[in-house]
Amino acid sequence: MVVRSINTDGGISGVHVVAMPYPGQGHINPMMNLCKRLASFGDLLITFVVTEEWLSFILSSAGSATPPPNLRLRSLPNVTPSERARADDFPAFIEAVYTKMEEPFERLLDQLEPAVSAIVADSYLPWAVAVGNRRDIPVASLWPMAASVFSMLYNSDVVAEHHPFPIPISEVGEEYVDYIPGVPRIRLADLPTLFHSSTGVDRMRWFKESFKMVPKATWLLLNSCDELEASAVDAIRSLLPSGVHPIRPFTLPPSPSQGKAGFVASYRAEVDCSAWLDGHPPNSVLYVSLGSFMSVSAPQMVEIAFGLRASGSPFLWIVREQEWLAKEDFDGKGLVVSWCSQMKVLSHPSIGGFFSHCGWNSTTEGISAGVPFLAFPIAVDQTCNSKMIVEDWKIGLRVRGSNMDGSGDNELVGREKIAEIVKKVMDLNRKSSKEMRRRCKELGEALNRAGQRGGSSDASFNSFLNQVKAKGRAADLCLPV
């Protein structure tokens, strides 16, 4: 096994927390942001564990950024397929995560000093809870998605009693369900796509293994807060014996002096778009990003491109592996790049809309920045997040999704519709756009207050932190807790 570190332990003693994220960008970055916050308390030592491949990505992305002295990186062998090929055979990737990472992780624990006080592991790594239980180490299970999605998946058997899987979207139409704890009335078509396809149902067996272990963890950390999902958070608290801590989305807004995004994980080189954005008026640019993993078809990319061109709005588009788009000048209106610091871009005053796949990280980042959405969900939890954006919070419009307009997952959304919705959101004089922006600003301010001193998530985080420290001190003294 290769064990690498980017810094020394800095002479720090006391509570030692080991963090183990699921090996995917949308999971690693929230875990890293949580660990940076934990590390801001100088009496904790944080060991952040990733595969060798992901360690190289992090080191490359960090550039000159330096982590806190009490945050160190360690690596496991590359026992999972490469991130660059993860989407090519996703079932094989999941199986490797669930079956091949536990043994090298345990070997690493044996090598670490000082002794491990607590483990924070992604909820999709059930074996991490088992390891902690065997070693009498308390484990915090970190749920990286929306609390509502946790309730939907945790209660999948309840849904199956009413609608056997897979649920055919073409047949359920406008049928709603209102029996999932903490989840407002929702269309069957808006449930995670795992419920709707035979491949998704097959993958759900792995996820059920994860949910079996969550109650055996000492804590459940929710990547959400009461301000966004109070009913779901309350329902989860009533379901689980674990200490449930909603600790706000783990997104750190960039500081004005920040160049790179800092310590993040990505295998694509970041492009600084600041100068281009500076040349546009406030709220005039549409930011377009469909995520770091899932993809849409080439014909759909063409429709999006022509729709953006026809809308007349300037746009910044993050595109992976579509070289022909990078050569287009879009009449001087568009900038196409491979990667950027998303939170930095969303926080720029020129950004007036977010054309998004509605992944949870992107959703909470857009809300935090107060930017309205054009919802284009692709898979997994994104349909649920899109529903919350459009129907519950009313801070965006659907571009695609849930057969609302007869368009299924395999049908194209045409350029005319895309251009029409872009115009509706980006027209600052339109009454509906003004109202959407007002609601988004208010929700963003509430979300940000939750993480500030005295806010609901700040209090929840401090409660968790104090419990971790107490268990760590008791273990050092061999006292019961």
Short mmCIF file of C-alpha atoms in Angstrom, two decimals, residues 291-476:
data_model
loop_
_atom_site.label_atom_id
_atom_site.label_comp_id
_atom_site.label_asym_id
_atom_site.label_seq_id
_atom_site.Cartn_x
_atom_site.Cartn_y
_atom_site.Cartn_z
CA GLY A 291 -22.34 18.15 -13.45
CA SER A 292 -19.13 16.20 -13.18
CA PHE A 293 -20.37 12.68 -13.87
CA MET A 294 -23.63 12.02 -15.72
CA SER A 295 -23.86 13.02 -19.37
CA VAL A 296 -26.58 13.85 -21.87
CA SER A 297 -26.63 12.58 -25.44
CA ALA A 298 -24.79 14.32 -28.26
CA PRO A 299 -28.10 15.28 -29.99
CA GLN A 300 -29.31 16.84 -26.74
CA MET A 301 -26.07 18.83 -26.46
CA VAL A 302 -26.75 20.18 -29.96
CA GLU A 303 -30.26 21.26 -28.93
CA ILE A 304 -28.91 22.98 -25.83
CA ALA A 305 -26.26 24.76 -27.89
CA PHE A 306 -28.78 26.07 -30.43
CA GLY A 307 -31.24 26.95 -27.69
CA LEU A 308 -28.65 29.00 -25.85
CA ARG A 309 -27.67 30.77 -29.05
CA ALA A 310 -31.30 31.57 -29.87
CA SER A 311 -32.00 32.93 -26.39
CA GLY A 312 -29.69 35.90 -26.94
CA SER A 313 -28.35 35.72 -23.37
CA PRO A 314 -24.60 35.58 -22.73
CA PHE A 315 -23.64 32.29 -21.12
CA LEU A 316 -20.73 30.48 -19.51
CA TRP A 317 -20.97 26.75 -20.29
CA ILE A 318 -18.99 24.00 -18.56
CA VAL A 319 -18.64 21.16 -21.07
CA ARG A 320 -16.77 17.88 -20.77
CA GLU A 321 -15.36 16.10 -23.82
CA GLN A 322 -17.22 18.08 -26.48
CA GLU A 323 -14.39 19.67 -28.43
CA TRP A 324 -16.60 20.99 -31.22
CA LEU A 325 -18.46 23.22 -28.77
CA ALA A 326 -15.25 24.84 -27.58
CA LYS A 327 -14.61 25.97 -31.18
CA GLU A 328 -17.98 27.71 -31.46
CA ASP A 329 -18.04 31.44 -30.77
CA PHE A 330 -21.86 31.58 -30.39
CA ASP A 331 -21.91 35.03 -31.98
CA GLY A 332 -19.60 36.25 -29.26
CA LYS A 333 -22.21 35.55 -26.57
CA GLY A 334 -20.89 32.31 -25.08
CA LEU A 335 -17.77 31.08 -23.34
CA VAL A 336 -17.24 27.29 -23.24
CA VAL A 337 -14.67 25.88 -20.80
CA SER A 338 -13.94 22.44 -19.37
CA TRP A 339 -13.99 23.29 -15.66
CA CYS A 340 -14.16 26.18 -13.20
CA SER A 341 -14.61 26.97 -9.53
CA GLN A 342 -18.39 26.72 -9.50
CA MET A 343 -19.03 28.54 -6.24
CA LYS A 344 -16.72 31.35 -7.30
CA VAL A 345 -18.59 31.70 -10.60
CA LEU A 346 -22.05 31.53 -9.01
CA SER A 347 -21.02 34.25 -6.54
CA HIS A 348 -19.99 36.62 -9.34
CA PRO A 349 -22.45 39.53 -9.71
CA SER A 350 -22.81 38.99 -13.47
CA ILE A 351 -24.44 35.56 -13.02
CA GLY A 352 -28.22 35.78 -13.33
CA GLY A 353 -29.28 32.16 -13.81
CA PHE A 354 -28.09 28.59 -13.37
CA PHE A 355 -28.92 25.96 -16.03
CA SER A 356 -28.28 22.91 -13.86
CA HIS A 357 -28.59 19.14 -13.66
CA CYS A 358 -29.77 19.76 -10.08
CA GLY A 359 -27.22 17.62 -8.29
CA TRP A 360 -27.44 18.38 -4.58
CA ASN A 361 -24.08 20.18 -4.36
CA SER A 362 -25.00 22.36 -7.32
CA THR A 363 -28.48 22.96 -5.93
CA THR A 364 -27.25 24.20 -2.56
CA GLU A 365 -24.46 26.25 -4.14
CA GLY A 366 -26.94 27.98 -6.42
CA ILE A 367 -29.26 28.69 -3.49
CA SER A 368 -26.38 29.99 -1.37
CA ALA A 369 -25.47 32.40 -4.18
CA GLY A 370 -29.11 33.46 -4.63
CA VAL A 371 -29.25 32.43 -8.31
CA PRO A 372 -32.50 31.11 -9.90
CA PHE A 373 -32.48 27.76 -11.70
CA LEU A 374 -33.28 26.27 -15.06
CA ALA A 375 -33.76 22.65 -13.97
CA PHE A 376 -32.46 19.92 -16.28
CA PRO A 377 -32.25 16.74 -14.15
CA ILE A 378 -30.50 13.70 -15.59
CA ALA A 379 -30.57 10.82 -13.09
CA VAL A 380 -30.57 9.50 -9.51
CA ASP A 381 -31.59 12.22 -7.00
CA GLN A 382 -31.71 15.07 -9.50
CA THR A 383 -35.40 14.63 -10.34
CA CYS A 384 -36.29 15.06 -6.65
CA ASN A 385 -34.08 18.11 -6.27
CA SER A 386 -35.61 19.60 -9.42
CA LYS A 387 -39.07 19.12 -7.93
CA MET A 388 -38.07 20.95 -4.74
CA ILE A 389 -36.53 23.79 -6.76
CA VAL A 390 -39.56 24.32 -8.97
CA GLU A 391 -42.56 23.34 -6.83
CA ASP A 392 -41.56 23.60 -3.17
CA TRP A 393 -39.16 26.55 -3.11
CA LYS A 394 -40.36 28.12 -6.40
CA ILE A 395 -36.91 29.36 -7.33
CA GLY A 396 -36.65 27.97 -10.86
CA LEU A 397 -38.34 26.60 -13.96
CA ARG A 398 -38.24 23.13 -15.46
CA VAL A 399 -36.40 22.67 -18.71
CA ARG A 400 -36.68 18.91 -18.56
CA GLY A 401 -38.16 16.39 -16.24
CA SER A 402 -40.69 13.98 -14.94
CA ASN A 403 -42.91 13.77 -18.04
CA MET A 404 -44.40 17.12 -17.09
CA ASP A 405 -44.56 18.00 -20.77
CA GLY A 406 -44.52 14.51 -22.20
CA SER A 407 -40.75 14.42 -22.59
CA GLY A 408 -39.31 11.20 -21.24
CA ASP A 409 -35.72 10.54 -20.25
CA ASN A 410 -34.83 9.42 -23.77
CA GLU A 411 -36.58 12.24 -25.62
CA LEU A 412 -34.91 15.45 -26.64
CA VAL A 413 -35.80 18.82 -25.20
CA GLY A 414 -35.91 21.03 -28.26
CA ARG A 415 -33.99 24.23 -28.83
CA GLU A 416 -37.16 26.30 -29.00
CA LYS A 417 -38.25 25.29 -25.52
CA ILE A 418 -34.75 25.83 -24.14
CA ALA A 419 -34.56 29.32 -25.64
CA GLU A 420 -38.02 30.16 -24.32
CA ILE A 421 -37.22 29.18 -20.74
CA VAL A 422 -33.84 30.94 -20.80
CA LYS A 423 -35.62 34.13 -21.85
CA LYS A 424 -38.20 33.75 -19.07
CA VAL A 425 -35.58 33.39 -16.35
CA MET A 426 -33.04 35.92 -17.67
CA ASP A 427 -35.52 38.71 -18.46
CA LEU A 428 -34.98 40.99 -15.47
CA ASN A 429 -38.07 43.04 -16.32
CA ARG A 430 -40.44 40.07 -16.28
CA LYS A 431 -42.60 40.01 -13.13
CA SER A 432 -42.26 36.23 -12.65
CA SER A 433 -38.46 36.48 -12.93
CA LYS A 434 -38.33 39.28 -10.36
CA GLU A 435 -40.44 37.23 -7.93
CA MET A 436 -38.31 34.12 -8.47
CA ARG A 437 -35.15 36.11 -7.76
CA ARG A 438 -36.64 37.57 -4.60
CA ARG A 439 -37.51 34.11 -3.27
CA CYS A 440 -34.09 32.74 -4.21
CA LYS A 441 -32.33 35.61 -2.47
CA GLU A 442 -34.39 35.10 0.68
CA LEU A 443 -33.79 31.34 0.73
CA GLY A 444 -30.08 31.85 0.11
CA GLU A 445 -29.83 34.32 2.97
CA ALA A 446 -31.65 31.89 5.28
CA LEU A 447 -29.36 29.06 4.21
CA ASN A 448 -26.25 31.15 4.84
CA ARG A 449 -27.52 32.35 8.22
CA ALA A 450 -27.98 28.72 9.27
CA GLY A 451 -24.24 28.18 9.04
CA GLN A 452 -23.25 31.41 10.74
CA ARG A 453 -22.57 31.70 14.45
CA GLY A 454 -25.77 31.05 16.34
CA GLY A 455 -27.57 29.59 13.31
CA SER A 456 -29.40 26.28 13.36
CA SER A 457 -26.71 24.34 11.52
CA ASP A 458 -23.92 26.02 13.45
CA ALA A 459 -25.53 24.84 16.68
CA SER A 460 -25.96 21.33 15.26
CA PHE A 461 -22.34 21.25 14.12
CA ASN A 462 -21.09 22.38 17.53
CA SER A 463 -23.18 19.70 19.22
CA PHE A 464 -21.62 17.04 17.01
CA LEU A 465 -18.13 18.46 17.51
CA ASN A 466 -18.47 18.49 21.28
CA GLN A 467 -19.69 14.88 21.28
CA VAL A 468 -16.73 13.79 19.14
CA LYS A 469 -14.31 15.54 21.48
CA ALA A 470 -15.97 14.02 24.55
CA LYS A 471 -15.76 10.51 23.12
CA GLY A 472 -12.16 11.07 22.12
CA ARG A 473 -11.15 12.28 25.58
CA ALA A 474 -13.04 9.43 27.25
CA ALA A 475 -11.26 6.90 25.05
CA ASP A 476 -7.88 8.39 25.97
#
